[in-house]
Amino acid sequence: MITIENLTKRFPHKTKAGKNTDKTAVDGLSLSIGAGEIFGLLGPNGAGKTTTIRMLTMQTQPTSGRICYEGRALAAYAQELKSVIGVVPQHVNFDQDLTVGENLELHARLHHMKGEDRRQRIHELLQYVELTDVVNDGVRRLSGGMKRRLLIARALLHRPRILFMDEPTVALDPQVRRRIWQLIRQMARDGVTVFLTTHYIEEAESLCDRVAILNKGRLVALDTPKEFCEQLGRYTVEWDGSEGREYKFFAEKQAAAEFAGQQAGDGSILIRPTNLEDAFIELTGRKEGI
Ligand SMILES: Nc1ncnc2c1ncn2[C@@H]1O[C@H](COP(=O)(O)OP(=O)(O)OP(=O)(O)O)[C@@H](O)[C@H]1O
Ligand SMILES: [Mg+2]
């Protein structure tokens, strides 16, 4: 569905000494995403996630590299792209002077949605994200979480086949977050391709078919959440060490138990299944970047 080859983005950058240089935000990224896949892009702040989404959605030009949708180069697909994709941006970008309803209406009209279908779809999505009661309120008056919910409703309005979500559930309460997860899963079952970024590792673990980890613009790993944990070792032993919490990973439960046994008397020791967060921290560094 989407193929990225050697995608690179450099921004002009001024050093502390005032010298003009480049800063590489995305560095030779190559990967492909299948139709109907839920693909997660993880990485510390500044890793290049938003820049990648912005290049894929034609909001910014790559410095070099290639993006293909369904085998067609992005430039040849540009016309179609707007109707095919839905985007939940990281930062709110509504017209703040319009109401909730007017913002959705505007988006639907821009996508040429007609009369009854438009009204019905707006009604349905407002109900889904629980914003029906504030349909006539100015966007400015919404809480942070309500704005995020409106961003999601807007992105889904024109029934996109590919959905880009940049930290979709940030600032949402746990109930709404789970409803959004349900919605994302349902959409993937209906054949929609979902490309999301998140800092909630639990979200990636529970939703994503595959996860890519970016660090300083580079792809450091790409796998299924399960495979990430298997590669590190399915069992984690953690304890309070001299420099804070320490972790050791084991392929076999027996070996983990033996290791823990040798530390007898340390009340802080714990054996548990390895999770994606362990893999993320190992791959992106414990001390830097996060
Ligand atoms: N318009 C811009 N001009 C200059 N530098 C930029 C611009 N946009 C992003 N950058 C830089 O590119 C790098 C990657 O930023 P990006 O926003 O893609 O990171 P991110 O992974 O989305 O981070 P976060 O988790 O904080 O959202 C950062 O060093 C950032 O400062
Ligand atoms: Mg970002």
Short mmCIF file of C-alpha atoms and ligand atoms in Angstrom, two decimals:
data_model
loop_
_atom_site.label_atom_id
_atom_site.label_comp_id
_atom_site.label_asym_id
_atom_site.label_seq_id
_atom_site.Cartn_x
_atom_site.Cartn_y
_atom_site.Cartn_z
CA MET A 1 0.00 0.00 0.00
CA ILE A 2 2.72 2.46 1.03
CA THR A 3 6.41 2.02 0.19
CA ILE A 4 9.08 4.36 1.45
CA GLU A 5 12.63 4.17 0.14
CA ASN A 6 15.55 6.04 1.63
CA LEU A 7 13.35 8.90 2.78
CA THR A 8 15.37 11.81 4.17
CA LYS A 9 14.43 15.24 5.47
CA ARG A 10 16.92 17.91 6.44
CA PHE A 11 15.98 21.25 7.91
CA PRO A 12 18.18 24.34 7.82
CA HIS A 13 19.68 24.78 11.24
CA LYS A 14 21.73 27.41 13.02
CA THR A 15 24.33 26.17 15.49
CA LYS A 16 24.88 27.85 18.87
CA ALA A 17 27.87 29.60 17.33
CA GLY A 18 25.54 31.06 14.67
CA LYS A 19 26.79 28.88 11.81
CA ASN A 20 24.23 27.78 9.20
CA THR A 21 24.06 23.99 8.80
CA ASP A 22 21.50 21.25 8.23
CA LYS A 23 19.69 19.15 10.78
CA THR A 24 18.64 15.68 9.66
CA ALA A 25 15.14 14.95 11.01
CA VAL A 26 14.59 11.74 9.01
CA ASP A 27 17.61 9.80 7.82
CA GLY A 28 17.32 7.25 5.00
CA LEU A 29 14.07 5.66 6.16
CA SER A 30 12.89 2.61 4.18
CA LEU A 31 9.82 0.53 4.97
CA SER A 32 6.54 -0.66 3.52
CA ILE A 33 3.05 -0.88 4.93
CA GLY A 34 0.42 -3.33 3.78
CA ALA A 35 -3.25 -2.63 3.08
CA GLY A 36 -5.36 -3.01 6.21
CA GLU A 37 -2.31 -3.01 8.46
CA ILE A 38 -2.12 -1.02 11.70
CA PHE A 39 1.42 0.25 11.64
CA GLY A 40 2.95 2.06 14.60
CA LEU A 41 5.85 4.48 14.53
CA LEU A 42 7.50 4.89 17.91
CA GLY A 43 10.44 6.97 19.00
CA PRO A 44 11.60 9.51 21.57
CA ASN A 45 10.73 13.22 21.23
CA GLY A 46 12.38 14.64 18.13
CA ALA A 47 12.94 11.21 16.54
CA GLY A 48 11.29 12.29 13.28
CA LYS A 49 7.80 10.74 13.55
CA THR A 50 5.78 13.85 12.75
CA THR A 51 8.17 14.81 9.96
CA THR A 52 7.67 11.34 8.43
CA ILE A 53 3.87 11.71 8.54
CA ARG A 54 4.11 15.20 7.08
CA MET A 55 6.16 13.90 4.14
CA LEU A 56 3.77 10.99 3.56
CA THR A 57 0.79 13.36 3.53
CA MET A 58 2.45 15.97 1.31
CA GLN A 59 2.59 18.64 3.99
CA THR A 60 6.33 18.90 3.54
CA GLN A 61 8.70 17.92 0.74
CA PRO A 62 11.31 15.22 1.37
CA THR A 63 14.91 16.31 0.84
CA SER A 64 15.45 12.98 -0.95
CA GLY A 65 14.02 9.50 -1.22
CA ARG A 66 10.91 7.97 -2.66
CA ILE A 67 7.31 7.50 -1.51
CA CYS A 68 4.92 5.22 -3.43
CA TYR A 69 1.22 4.60 -2.85
CA GLU A 70 -0.10 1.41 -4.44
CA GLY A 71 3.02 1.25 -6.58
CA ARG A 72 2.64 4.81 -7.86
CA ALA A 73 5.10 7.57 -7.03
CA LEU A 74 3.61 10.20 -4.73
CA ALA A 75 3.81 12.91 -7.39
CA ALA A 76 1.63 10.81 -9.71
CA TYR A 77 -0.79 10.03 -6.87
CA ALA A 78 -1.04 13.57 -5.52
CA GLN A 79 -4.51 14.33 -6.94
CA GLU A 80 -6.04 11.20 -5.51
CA LEU A 81 -4.19 11.38 -2.20
CA LYS A 82 -6.37 14.04 -0.56
CA SER A 83 -9.54 11.98 -0.91
CA VAL A 84 -7.84 8.72 0.09
CA ILE A 85 -6.18 9.82 3.32
CA GLY A 86 -7.44 11.09 6.66
CA VAL A 87 -5.02 12.88 8.95
CA VAL A 88 -5.11 13.40 12.71
CA PRO A 89 -2.31 15.93 13.20
CA GLN A 90 -0.23 16.16 16.37
CA HIS A 91 -1.35 19.72 16.97
CA VAL A 92 -4.87 21.12 16.76
CA ASN A 93 -5.39 22.97 13.48
CA PHE A 94 -9.08 23.88 13.40
CA ASP A 95 -10.61 27.14 12.47
CA GLN A 96 -11.00 28.35 16.06
CA ASP A 97 -13.69 30.88 15.10
CA LEU A 98 -16.08 28.18 13.89
CA THR A 99 -18.26 25.85 15.92
CA VAL A 100 -17.69 22.11 16.22
CA GLY A 101 -20.45 21.45 13.68
CA GLU A 102 -19.22 24.11 11.27
CA ASN A 103 -15.71 22.68 11.30
CA LEU A 104 -17.00 19.24 10.35
CA GLU A 105 -19.38 20.71 7.78
CA LEU A 106 -16.50 22.61 6.18
CA HIS A 107 -14.33 19.50 6.00
CA ALA A 108 -17.18 17.43 4.54
CA ARG A 109 -17.86 20.03 1.86
CA LEU A 110 -14.17 20.21 0.97
CA HIS A 111 -14.44 16.48 0.34
CA HIS A 112 -17.57 16.93 -1.77
CA MET A 113 -19.80 14.96 0.58
CA LYS A 114 -23.42 15.42 -0.45
CA GLY A 115 -26.52 16.49 1.57
CA GLU A 116 -27.99 13.59 3.52
CA ASP A 117 -24.81 11.51 3.57
CA ARG A 118 -22.92 14.50 4.95
CA ARG A 119 -25.48 15.20 7.70
CA GLN A 120 -25.76 11.53 8.63
CA ARG A 121 -22.01 10.99 8.79
CA ILE A 122 -21.43 14.11 10.90
CA HIS A 123 -24.20 13.04 13.28
CA GLU A 124 -22.78 9.50 13.54
CA LEU A 125 -19.21 10.64 14.24
CA LEU A 126 -20.24 13.31 16.75
CA GLN A 127 -22.08 10.60 18.64
CA TYR A 128 -19.11 8.27 18.43
CA VAL A 129 -16.66 10.76 19.91
CA GLU A 130 -19.33 12.05 22.33
CA LEU A 131 -19.40 15.61 21.11
CA THR A 132 -23.09 15.84 20.13
CA ASP A 133 -23.84 18.14 23.07
CA VAL A 134 -21.26 20.71 22.00
CA VAL A 135 -22.02 20.75 18.28
CA ASN A 136 -22.93 24.46 18.44
CA ASP A 137 -20.06 25.50 20.70
CA GLY A 138 -17.08 27.42 19.37
CA VAL A 139 -14.01 25.18 19.06
CA ARG A 140 -12.09 27.64 21.21
CA ARG A 141 -14.23 26.65 24.21
CA LEU A 142 -13.53 22.92 24.02
CA SER A 143 -11.26 21.16 26.47
CA GLY A 144 -7.98 19.71 25.17
CA GLY A 145 -9.39 16.17 25.07
CA MET A 146 -12.54 17.34 23.26
CA LYS A 147 -10.41 19.01 20.60
CA ARG A 148 -8.49 15.76 20.09
CA ARG A 149 -11.81 13.90 19.70
CA LEU A 150 -12.96 16.43 17.13
CA LEU A 151 -9.70 15.98 15.20
CA ILE A 152 -10.39 12.25 15.05
CA ALA A 153 -14.01 12.74 13.92
CA ARG A 154 -12.87 15.15 11.23
CA ALA A 155 -10.19 12.77 9.93
CA LEU A 156 -12.75 9.96 9.58
CA LEU A 157 -15.54 12.00 8.03
CA HIS A 158 -14.85 11.31 4.35
CA ARG A 159 -14.22 7.58 4.97
CA PRO A 160 -10.48 7.56 4.17
CA ARG A 161 -8.78 4.35 3.03
CA ILE A 162 -5.54 5.33 4.74
CA LEU A 163 -5.53 6.99 8.11
CA PHE A 164 -2.52 8.85 9.53
CA MET A 165 -2.78 9.51 13.24
CA ASP A 166 -0.04 11.47 14.98
CA GLU A 167 -0.44 10.67 18.69
CA PRO A 168 -4.20 10.17 18.30
CA THR A 169 -5.08 9.47 21.90
CA VAL A 170 -2.88 11.95 23.71
CA ALA A 171 -4.88 13.78 26.43
CA LEU A 172 -7.87 11.44 26.14
CA ASP A 173 -9.41 9.88 29.22
CA PRO A 174 -9.07 6.07 29.46
CA GLN A 175 -12.66 5.33 28.39
CA VAL A 176 -12.44 7.43 25.24
CA ARG A 177 -8.98 6.09 24.49
CA ARG A 178 -10.32 2.55 24.50
CA ARG A 179 -13.25 3.53 22.27
CA ILE A 180 -10.81 5.06 19.80
CA TRP A 181 -8.76 1.84 19.86
CA GLN A 182 -11.95 -0.10 19.10
CA LEU A 183 -12.70 2.22 16.24
CA ILE A 184 -9.17 1.87 14.82
CA ARG A 185 -9.41 -1.94 15.00
CA GLN A 186 -12.82 -1.89 13.32
CA MET A 187 -11.49 0.34 10.56
CA ALA A 188 -8.53 -1.97 9.95
CA ARG A 189 -10.94 -4.93 9.74
CA ASP A 190 -12.83 -2.95 7.10
CA GLY A 191 -9.60 -2.68 5.08
CA VAL A 192 -8.44 0.80 6.15
CA THR A 193 -4.67 1.12 6.52
CA VAL A 194 -3.66 2.89 9.72
CA PHE A 195 -0.31 4.59 10.29
CA LEU A 196 -0.02 5.95 13.80
CA THR A 197 2.57 7.39 16.12
CA THR A 198 2.32 7.13 19.86
CA HIS A 199 4.23 7.50 23.09
CA TYR A 200 1.84 5.08 24.78
CA ILE A 201 3.65 1.80 24.39
CA GLU A 202 0.61 -0.05 25.66
CA GLU A 203 -1.34 1.46 22.77
CA ALA A 204 1.19 0.24 20.20
CA GLU A 205 1.35 -3.18 21.83
CA SER A 206 -2.39 -3.63 21.88
CA LEU A 207 -3.20 -2.13 18.47
CA CYS A 208 -0.34 -2.46 16.04
CA ASP A 209 0.38 -5.36 13.71
CA ARG A 210 3.92 -4.05 13.34
CA VAL A 211 5.94 -1.38 15.05
CA ALA A 212 8.91 0.61 13.76
CA ILE A 213 11.21 2.35 16.21
CA LEU A 214 12.88 5.55 15.09
CA ASN A 215 15.74 7.16 16.95
CA LYS A 216 17.36 10.39 15.78
CA GLY A 217 15.73 10.00 12.37
CA ARG A 218 16.95 6.45 11.81
CA LEU A 219 15.01 3.23 11.79
CA VAL A 220 16.46 1.13 14.60
CA ALA A 221 14.02 -1.79 14.54
CA LEU A 222 10.86 -3.01 12.85
CA ASP A 223 8.87 -6.02 13.97
CA THR A 224 5.64 -7.29 15.49
CA PRO A 225 5.20 -6.35 19.17
CA LYS A 226 5.44 -10.04 20.06
CA GLU A 227 8.66 -10.52 18.14
CA PHE A 228 10.24 -7.49 19.84
CA CYS A 229 9.67 -9.13 23.22
CA GLU A 230 10.85 -12.57 22.05
CA GLN A 231 14.08 -11.16 20.70
CA LEU A 232 14.90 -9.37 23.91
CA GLY A 233 13.93 -12.43 25.95
CA ARG A 234 10.39 -13.27 27.02
CA TYR A 235 11.10 -12.91 30.73
CA THR A 236 12.36 -9.83 32.54
CA VAL A 237 13.98 -9.77 35.94
CA GLU A 238 14.07 -6.30 37.49
CA TRP A 239 15.40 -5.09 40.80
CA ASP A 240 16.68 -2.00 42.63
CA GLY A 241 20.38 -1.71 41.76
CA SER A 242 22.97 0.81 42.86
CA GLU A 243 22.06 3.12 39.95
CA GLY A 244 18.30 2.75 40.11
CA ARG A 245 16.05 0.06 38.68
CA GLU A 246 17.98 -2.60 36.74
CA TYR A 247 16.71 -5.07 34.16
CA LYS A 248 17.94 -8.38 32.74
CA PHE A 249 16.18 -10.38 30.03
CA PHE A 250 15.92 -14.15 29.65
CA ALA A 251 14.59 -16.45 26.94
CA GLU A 252 13.61 -19.12 29.49
CA LYS A 253 11.59 -18.74 32.65
CA GLN A 254 13.83 -21.23 34.44
CA ALA A 255 16.94 -19.13 33.78
CA ALA A 256 15.12 -15.98 34.96
CA ALA A 257 14.06 -17.76 38.15
CA GLU A 258 17.60 -19.04 38.78
CA PHE A 259 19.05 -15.56 38.33
CA ALA A 260 16.43 -14.08 40.66
CA GLY A 261 17.15 -16.85 43.17
CA GLN A 262 20.82 -15.85 43.31
CA GLN A 263 19.78 -12.38 44.46
CA ALA A 264 17.93 -13.93 47.41
CA GLY A 265 17.08 -11.45 50.10
CA ASP A 266 16.55 -8.56 47.67
CA GLY A 267 12.89 -7.74 48.30
CA SER A 268 12.70 -5.54 45.23
CA ILE A 269 13.28 -8.35 42.74
CA LEU A 270 10.50 -9.14 40.29
CA ILE A 271 10.08 -11.62 37.41
CA ARG A 272 7.55 -10.64 34.76
CA PRO A 273 6.84 -11.03 31.03
CA THR A 274 8.89 -8.68 28.82
CA ASN A 275 6.82 -5.97 27.17
CA LEU A 276 7.24 -3.59 24.25
CA GLU A 277 8.28 -0.78 26.58
CA ASP A 278 11.32 -2.83 27.65
CA ALA A 279 12.27 -3.29 23.99
CA PHE A 280 11.70 0.40 23.25
CA ILE A 281 13.93 1.52 26.10
CA GLU A 282 16.68 -0.97 25.22
CA LEU A 283 16.66 0.18 21.59
CA THR A 284 16.48 3.92 22.14
CA GLY A 285 18.76 4.14 25.15
CA ARG A 286 18.00 4.33 28.84
CA LYS A 287 19.68 7.59 29.60
CA GLU A 288 19.45 9.74 26.50
CA GLY A 289 16.67 11.07 24.41
CA ILE A 290 13.63 10.21 26.47
N1 LIG B 1 9.82 22.92 10.56
C1 LIG B 1 10.94 22.56 11.16
N2 LIG B 1 12.06 23.31 11.08
C2 LIG B 1 13.22 22.92 11.66
N3 LIG B 1 13.36 21.77 12.35
C3 LIG B 1 12.30 20.99 12.46
C4 LIG B 1 11.02 21.33 11.88
N4 LIG B 1 10.14 20.32 12.16
C5 LIG B 1 10.83 19.42 12.88
N5 LIG B 1 12.11 19.82 13.07
C6 LIG B 1 13.16 19.06 13.79
O1 LIG B 1 13.18 17.75 13.26
C7 LIG B 1 13.38 16.78 14.29
C8 LIG B 1 12.24 15.78 14.28
O2 LIG B 1 11.04 16.43 14.70
P1 LIG B 1 9.63 15.69 14.69
O3 LIG B 1 8.61 16.71 15.03
O4 LIG B 1 9.47 14.94 13.43
O5 LIG B 1 9.84 14.66 15.90
P2 LIG B 1 8.78 13.68 16.59
O6 LIG B 1 9.36 12.31 16.55
O7 LIG B 1 7.43 13.87 16.00
O8 LIG B 1 8.81 14.20 18.11
P3 LIG B 1 7.63 14.29 19.23
O9 LIG B 1 7.54 12.93 19.85
O10 LIG B 1 8.16 15.29 20.20
O11 LIG B 1 6.37 14.74 18.56
C9 LIG B 1 13.49 17.58 15.59
O12 LIG B 1 14.86 17.76 15.86
C10 LIG B 1 12.85 18.90 15.26
O13 LIG B 1 13.41 19.93 16.01
MG MG B 2 5.66 14.47 16.74
#
